[in-house]
Amino acid sequence: MHISAYAFCGMATVLATANGALTRVNNFGANPSNLQMNINVPTKLSDRPAIILALHSCGGTGEAYAQSTKYNALSEQKGFITIFPSTKNDNNCWEVNTAKGLSREAGGDNQGLANMIKYTLRTYNADASKVFVTGTSSGCMMTNVLMATYPDLIAAASCYSGVPASCLAGSPGASPSTADPRCANGQIIKTQQQWVAQAKAMYPGYSGAYPRMMTWHGTADRFVNYPNLGEQLKLWSGLHDVAFTRNVSDTPQRGYTQMVYGSGSKVVGFSAQGVGHTVPVHEVEDLKWFGL
């Protein structure tokens, strides 16, 4: 597939970036794929602050994602820390299809991202029970991967226009931008049991709780097709053992349908009627979901 279809898709050394709200952090821990860590620490930092890791789309950067979203402005109001990492590999797409990228502590992008979180927890005495991940397109795909490979590190996540963890697996030698297009085209359809088994195989032996998931998708998405919403919901409702209970129309706005699983405290989806790639970020809804 052509890249256009994935365009969705010690003391640390701290250096200033072009975006004044962010600083660059080096030496945050093992960084096998040479990712870039950009962090925003608000002027009025909470005691035991929460952390939000926000992941850009293919072709993007952490700095650009920080500027296009409202998380940093909201952090100044609420006192949480934001991390906006960048990958410069594979057209700035996150590594979500390789064996090492879909495993724990195996040298993938997910390992470097986990170490950014661990560094921030140590450095700022942050609250380990309030670590959250969000992402758009390729960033949503990596959000799914992090939830499966580092579930013990993440409390909850929000996800915009992505695919389930491991959906892009099985393309040996292919990078995310050249992977088998069947996943993005919404043609990888599996049973809930199959998705759950694949996710559990990404962190064998783990028996703890998985992060809470809120995921958004547009019905008119032609880059990462709409069936991927249903496949994500199969995966996370299976891992949380909650069944679909109801739809809520025009929530949180006209044309959006909230899809509630169980009590709605662990898994929810949002179907955006007529919206393409990507669903606009709903930062306020994300913070409600995170409990911030």
XYZ file of C-alpha atoms in Angstrom:
292
model
C 0.000 0.000 0.000
C 1.239 3.480 -0.792
C 2.123 5.643 2.197
C -0.846 7.932 1.510
C -3.153 5.273 2.884
C -1.204 5.394 6.138
C -0.799 9.148 6.308
C -3.082 8.867 9.270
C -0.745 6.370 9.866
C 21.861 10.188 36.194
C 20.342 13.465 35.326
C 18.644 13.548 31.987
C 19.764 16.105 29.460
C 16.951 18.532 28.704
C 17.019 20.694 25.596
C 14.524 23.330 24.485
C 12.460 22.599 21.378
C 10.950 24.953 18.830
C 7.622 24.618 20.640
C 8.075 26.616 23.822
C 5.603 24.404 25.699
C 7.813 21.355 25.247
C 11.306 20.397 26.314
C 13.406 17.632 24.840
C 14.564 14.869 27.170
C 17.510 12.630 26.351
C 18.807 9.680 28.375
C 15.384 8.678 29.654
C 16.289 4.996 29.501
C 16.680 2.299 26.871
C 15.632 3.749 23.515
C 16.285 0.977 20.983
C 14.497 2.628 18.050
C 15.893 6.132 18.649
C 12.635 7.877 19.514
C 12.451 11.506 20.596
C 10.940 12.449 23.949
C 9.208 15.834 24.268
C 7.618 16.705 27.601
C 5.418 19.469 28.985
C 5.476 20.087 32.733
C 2.848 22.687 33.679
C 3.666 25.758 35.742
C 1.339 24.561 38.501
C 2.180 20.875 38.746
C -0.114 18.771 40.911
C 1.235 16.717 43.767
C 1.618 13.191 42.437
C 0.632 14.332 38.919
C -1.030 12.235 36.245
C 0.729 11.573 32.925
C -0.736 11.614 29.410
C 1.351 10.127 26.583
C -0.016 11.504 23.278
C 0.973 9.804 20.003
C 1.021 11.472 16.588
C -0.123 10.013 13.266
C 2.083 8.841 10.385
C 4.008 11.745 8.928
C 3.563 13.730 12.138
C 5.746 14.794 15.030
C 5.245 15.159 18.745
C 5.717 18.907 18.502
C 3.062 19.237 15.800
C 0.625 17.031 17.716
C 1.122 19.159 20.815
C 0.281 22.283 18.826
C -2.790 20.763 17.148
C -4.351 19.446 20.382
C -5.442 21.094 23.635
C -3.797 18.716 26.107
C -1.011 21.117 27.076
C -3.418 24.000 27.695
C -5.593 21.691 29.797
C -2.541 20.515 31.726
C -1.956 24.099 32.872
C -5.469 24.059 34.355
C -5.328 20.597 35.885
C -1.652 20.038 36.677
C -0.915 16.833 34.757
C 2.202 16.138 32.657
C 2.061 15.505 28.918
C 4.566 13.595 26.793
C 4.534 14.084 23.016
C 7.081 11.644 21.565
C 8.220 11.523 17.956
C 9.394 8.711 15.744
C 11.571 9.596 12.781
C 11.458 6.043 11.391
C 9.372 4.719 8.502
C 7.783 8.000 7.425
C 7.200 8.854 11.096
C 4.869 5.872 11.564
C 4.866 3.933 14.819
C 6.164 0.360 14.788
C 2.988 -1.696 15.120
C 3.516 -4.718 12.863
C 6.917 -6.261 13.637
C 7.581 -9.138 16.039
C 9.703 -6.949 18.309
C 7.244 -4.080 18.090
C 4.401 -6.347 19.232
C 6.357 -7.802 22.164
C 7.360 -6.546 25.586
C 10.937 -5.360 26.185
C 12.003 -6.610 22.757
C 13.503 -3.487 21.180
C 10.441 -1.960 19.538
C 9.057 1.571 19.686
C 6.808 0.447 22.536
C 9.835 -0.209 24.758
C 11.151 3.328 24.300
C 7.687 4.774 24.948
C 7.310 2.729 28.121
C 10.669 4.031 29.309
C 9.526 7.618 28.741
C 6.623 6.926 31.085
C 8.876 5.273 33.677
C 11.329 8.195 33.538
C 8.498 10.673 34.114
C 7.105 8.676 37.017
C 10.526 8.704 38.712
C 11.527 12.260 37.939
C 8.296 14.005 38.922
C 7.003 11.620 41.596
C 3.999 11.072 39.356
C 1.044 8.852 40.219
C 1.565 5.377 38.731
C -2.190 4.772 38.904
C -2.839 7.765 36.629
C -0.854 7.013 33.468
C -2.887 7.480 30.290
C -2.233 7.064 26.564
C -3.988 8.609 23.592
C -3.260 8.726 19.887
C -4.557 9.412 16.411
C -4.353 7.002 13.454
C -0.908 5.381 13.679
C -0.812 6.790 17.204
C -4.091 5.004 17.956
C -2.578 1.801 16.598
C 0.383 2.205 18.957
C -2.026 2.998 21.790
C -3.583 -0.443 21.261
C -0.118 -2.036 21.203
C 1.019 -0.306 24.396
C -2.177 -1.377 26.159
C -1.460 -4.999 25.247
C 2.293 -5.053 25.870
C 2.478 -2.754 28.925
C -0.969 -3.130 30.542
C 0.591 -2.859 33.996
C 1.849 0.636 33.175
C -1.337 2.201 31.760
C -4.641 2.912 33.517
C -6.761 3.982 30.538
C -6.531 5.076 26.918
C -8.396 6.956 24.227
C -7.935 6.176 20.584
C -8.855 7.932 17.329
C -9.242 6.103 14.014
C -6.909 3.150 14.510
C -6.849 -0.655 14.517
C -6.653 -3.424 17.138
C -3.338 -4.554 18.589
C -1.681 -7.071 16.229
C -4.015 -6.295 13.295
C -0.989 -5.305 11.193
C 1.072 -8.326 12.242
C 2.052 -11.001 9.773
C 3.777 -8.857 7.150
C 7.386 -10.099 7.469
C 9.900 -7.444 6.568
C 7.196 -4.854 5.953
C 7.146 -1.508 7.690
C 3.825 -0.028 8.850
C 3.691 2.170 5.751
C 4.107 -0.813 3.410
C 2.179 -3.427 5.401
C -0.546 -5.654 4.010
C -3.440 -3.254 3.326
C -6.137 -5.698 4.467
C -5.977 -4.392 8.039
C -6.465 -0.717 7.221
C -9.082 -1.713 4.648
C -11.141 -3.317 7.419
C -10.733 -6.826 6.022
C -9.103 -8.438 9.077
C -12.145 -9.769 10.910
C -11.611 -12.151 13.818
C -13.595 -13.606 16.671
C -13.339 -11.998 20.055
C -11.499 -15.077 21.310
C -8.906 -14.774 18.531
C -8.221 -11.089 19.279
C -7.958 -11.746 22.993
C -5.549 -14.650 22.467
C -3.325 -12.545 20.222
C -3.238 -9.672 22.696
C -2.445 -11.962 25.619
C 0.385 -13.530 23.607
C 2.010 -10.080 23.430
C 2.644 -10.262 27.208
C 2.600 -13.970 28.087
C 1.801 -14.857 31.650
C 0.242 -11.527 32.551
C -2.837 -12.023 34.726
C -3.574 -8.472 35.876
C -6.112 -5.932 34.712
C -5.985 -4.301 31.290
C -6.364 -0.564 30.663
C -9.808 0.942 30.145
C -10.465 1.806 26.487
C -12.429 4.589 24.780
C -12.113 4.417 21.001
C -13.493 6.656 18.231
C -14.018 6.044 14.503
C -15.716 7.749 11.566
C -18.185 5.864 9.394
C -16.776 7.553 6.274
C -13.128 6.682 6.994
C -11.514 5.448 3.761
C -7.920 5.201 5.042
C -8.498 3.077 8.138
C -11.884 1.650 7.367
C -14.770 1.649 9.814
C -14.871 -2.114 10.593
C -11.721 -1.582 12.644
C -13.860 0.096 15.321
C -15.836 -3.103 15.831
C -12.681 -5.196 15.922
C -11.134 -2.975 18.606
C -14.313 -3.204 20.646
C -14.278 -6.994 20.334
C -10.716 -7.056 21.662
C -11.099 -4.760 24.652
C -14.562 -5.914 25.693
C -13.173 -9.450 25.602
C -10.184 -8.582 27.757
C -12.501 -6.832 30.231
C -15.227 -9.486 29.976
C -17.998 -6.958 29.357
C -20.791 -7.261 26.808
C -22.449 -4.580 24.688
C -25.352 -3.029 26.579
C -26.682 -0.013 24.664
C -26.190 2.813 22.189
C -26.599 6.452 23.177
C -27.428 8.715 20.233
C -26.007 12.188 19.656
C -23.343 11.778 22.324
C -21.134 13.721 22.936
C -22.443 15.711 19.956
C -24.951 15.443 17.143
C -24.174 12.591 14.741
C -22.011 10.655 17.209
C -23.257 7.429 18.787
C -21.775 6.181 22.039
C -21.503 2.382 22.191
C -21.549 1.249 25.814
C -20.160 -2.048 27.100
C -21.110 -3.258 30.552
C -21.595 -0.247 32.809
C -19.523 1.925 30.476
C -16.689 2.232 32.992
C -14.212 0.009 31.156
C -14.993 0.013 27.423
C -16.852 2.517 25.233
C -16.801 3.293 21.536
C -17.894 6.316 19.531
C -19.198 6.016 15.993
C -19.019 9.364 14.160
C -21.575 9.467 11.338
C -20.150 10.796 8.072
C -16.738 11.572 9.577
C -13.662 10.505 7.613
C -10.053 10.094 8.627
C -9.508 11.165 11.310
C -12.092 11.791 14.024
C -11.242 15.162 15.629
C -9.639 14.849 19.040
C -12.116 15.353 21.890
C -9.749 16.363 24.665
C -12.411 17.218 27.245
C -14.065 13.821 26.776
C -10.665 12.177 27.097
C -10.026 13.888 30.428
C -13.447 12.797 31.694
C -12.603 9.231 30.698
C -9.248 9.483 32.454
C -10.876 10.940 35.571
C -8.873 14.180 35.397
